[in-house]
Amino acid sequence: MRHLRLVCTLVAITVCSAILASQTPSGHALFEQALAKERVEGNLPEAIKLYERVVTEFTSDRALAAQALVQVGLCYEKLGRDEAVRAYERLLRDFS
């Protein structure tokens, strides 16, 4: 009986872990969501938030993080905001 309870607990933990892992978007999926916000919906502030998440949450993928920073800069340029310069400076400083 105790062995069965242990097995059931381990199965439940494994299933819950798999569900949680599948709910966390990958860096590329998050980047694609940001692109859709930017290009399809035209929602630049939301796109910037998603791109920033890519930069902070997926730093190990340097190419993707750098690409996200470029997009942040472009979004700020479209909005006519000075934050574009800071995004490009960060790109050069952190990813040159």
mmCIF file of C-alpha atoms in Angstrom:
data_model
loop_
_atom_site.group_PDB
_atom_site.id
_atom_site.type_symbol
_atom_site.label_atom_id
_atom_site.label_comp_id
_atom_site.label_asym_id
_atom_site.label_seq_id
_atom_site.Cartn_x
_atom_site.Cartn_y
_atom_site.Cartn_z
ATOM 1 C CA MET A 1 0.000 0.000 0.000
ATOM 2 C CA ARG A 2 2.791 2.403 0.898
ATOM 3 C CA HIS A 3 4.634 1.573 -2.332
ATOM 4 C CA LEU A 4 1.493 2.320 -4.375
ATOM 5 C CA ARG A 5 1.067 5.685 -2.653
ATOM 6 C CA LEU A 6 4.691 6.581 -3.399
ATOM 7 C CA VAL A 7 4.311 5.643 -7.056
ATOM 8 C CA CYS A 8 1.091 7.673 -7.368
ATOM 9 C CA THR A 9 2.774 10.681 -5.763
ATOM 10 C CA LEU A 10 5.729 10.467 -8.146
ATOM 11 C CA VAL A 11 3.423 10.188 -11.150
ATOM 12 C CA ALA A 12 1.421 13.214 -9.977
ATOM 13 C CA ILE A 13 4.591 15.270 -9.525
ATOM 14 C CA THR A 14 5.828 14.292 -12.979
ATOM 15 C CA VAL A 15 2.519 15.186 -14.618
ATOM 16 C CA CYS A 16 2.307 18.540 -12.828
ATOM 17 C CA SER A 17 5.891 19.368 -13.800
ATOM 18 C CA ALA A 18 5.179 18.569 -17.432
ATOM 19 C CA ILE A 19 2.070 20.758 -17.416
ATOM 20 C CA LEU A 20 3.922 23.693 -15.867
ATOM 21 C CA ALA A 21 6.810 23.317 -18.306
ATOM 22 C CA SER A 22 4.467 23.320 -21.284
ATOM 23 C CA GLN A 23 2.807 26.536 -20.084
ATOM 24 C CA THR A 24 6.064 28.495 -20.028
ATOM 25 C CA PRO A 25 6.677 29.797 -23.544
ATOM 26 C CA SER A 26 10.073 29.324 -25.105
ATOM 27 C CA GLY A 27 12.143 32.356 -25.969
ATOM 28 C CA HIS A 28 11.373 31.986 -29.646
ATOM 29 C CA ALA A 29 7.644 31.622 -28.966
ATOM 30 C CA LEU A 30 7.698 34.742 -26.819
ATOM 31 C CA PHE A 31 9.612 36.594 -29.540
ATOM 32 C CA GLU A 32 6.993 35.531 -32.096
ATOM 33 C CA GLN A 33 4.226 36.796 -29.796
ATOM 34 C CA ALA A 34 6.027 40.129 -29.572
ATOM 35 C CA LEU A 35 6.372 40.295 -33.361
ATOM 36 C CA ALA A 36 2.636 39.680 -33.703
ATOM 37 C CA LYS A 37 1.872 42.436 -31.201
ATOM 38 C CA GLU A 38 4.166 44.787 -33.081
ATOM 39 C CA ARG A 39 3.398 44.000 -36.699
ATOM 40 C CA VAL A 40 -0.095 42.529 -36.738
ATOM 41 C CA GLU A 41 -1.824 44.318 -33.874
ATOM 42 C CA GLY A 42 0.290 47.469 -33.896
ATOM 43 C CA ASN A 43 0.430 47.353 -30.104
ATOM 44 C CA LEU A 44 3.963 48.651 -29.656
ATOM 45 C CA PRO A 45 3.926 49.069 -25.844
ATOM 46 C CA GLU A 46 2.870 45.445 -25.368
ATOM 47 C CA ALA A 47 5.416 44.292 -27.944
ATOM 48 C CA ILE A 48 8.146 46.136 -26.040
ATOM 49 C CA LYS A 49 7.141 44.382 -22.814
ATOM 50 C CA LEU A 50 7.350 40.984 -24.501
ATOM 51 C CA TYR A 51 10.683 41.762 -26.149
ATOM 52 C CA GLU A 52 12.047 42.887 -22.780
ATOM 53 C CA ARG A 53 10.916 39.579 -21.276
ATOM 54 C CA VAL A 54 12.861 37.761 -23.979
ATOM 55 C CA VAL A 55 15.960 39.793 -23.120
ATOM 56 C CA THR A 56 15.694 39.192 -19.365
ATOM 57 C CA GLU A 57 14.371 35.626 -19.274
ATOM 58 C CA PHE A 58 16.392 34.104 -22.110
ATOM 59 C CA THR A 59 19.823 35.682 -21.690
ATOM 60 C CA SER A 60 21.494 32.352 -22.404
ATOM 61 C CA ASP A 61 20.293 32.638 -26.012
ATOM 62 C CA ARG A 62 22.413 35.681 -26.789
ATOM 63 C CA ALA A 63 21.419 35.911 -30.448
ATOM 64 C CA LEU A 64 17.724 35.930 -29.587
ATOM 65 C CA ALA A 65 18.189 38.428 -26.761
ATOM 66 C CA ALA A 66 20.157 40.741 -29.065
ATOM 67 C CA GLN A 67 17.501 40.441 -31.744
ATOM 68 C CA ALA A 68 14.832 41.314 -29.181
ATOM 69 C CA LEU A 69 16.785 44.421 -28.161
ATOM 70 C CA VAL A 70 16.955 45.532 -31.791
ATOM 71 C CA GLN A 71 13.177 45.189 -31.963
ATOM 72 C CA VAL A 72 12.787 47.161 -28.729
ATOM 73 C CA GLY A 73 14.787 49.968 -30.302
ATOM 74 C CA LEU A 74 12.737 49.857 -33.470
ATOM 75 C CA CYS A 75 9.483 49.968 -31.522
ATOM 76 C CA TYR A 76 10.669 52.972 -29.549
ATOM 77 C CA GLU A 77 11.708 54.661 -32.803
ATOM 78 C CA LYS A 78 8.220 54.098 -34.218
ATOM 79 C CA LEU A 79 6.825 55.686 -31.059
ATOM 80 C CA GLY A 80 9.256 58.598 -31.443
ATOM 81 C CA ARG A 81 10.751 57.992 -28.011
ATOM 82 C CA ASP A 82 14.312 58.505 -26.798
ATOM 83 C CA GLU A 83 14.369 55.049 -25.210
ATOM 84 C CA ALA A 84 15.413 53.778 -28.657
ATOM 85 C CA VAL A 85 18.899 55.191 -28.099
ATOM 86 C CA ARG A 86 19.151 53.436 -24.730
ATOM 87 C CA ALA A 87 18.062 50.132 -26.267
ATOM 88 C CA TYR A 88 20.730 50.406 -28.961
ATOM 89 C CA GLU A 89 23.374 51.431 -26.428
ATOM 90 C CA ARG A 90 22.461 48.415 -24.312
ATOM 91 C CA LEU A 91 22.720 46.235 -27.403
ATOM 92 C CA LEU A 92 26.229 47.491 -28.111
ATOM 93 C CA ARG A 93 27.306 47.264 -24.470
ATOM 94 C CA ASP A 94 25.903 43.814 -23.676
ATOM 95 C CA PHE A 95 26.019 42.042 -27.040
ATOM 96 C CA SER A 96 28.908 43.493 -29.049
#
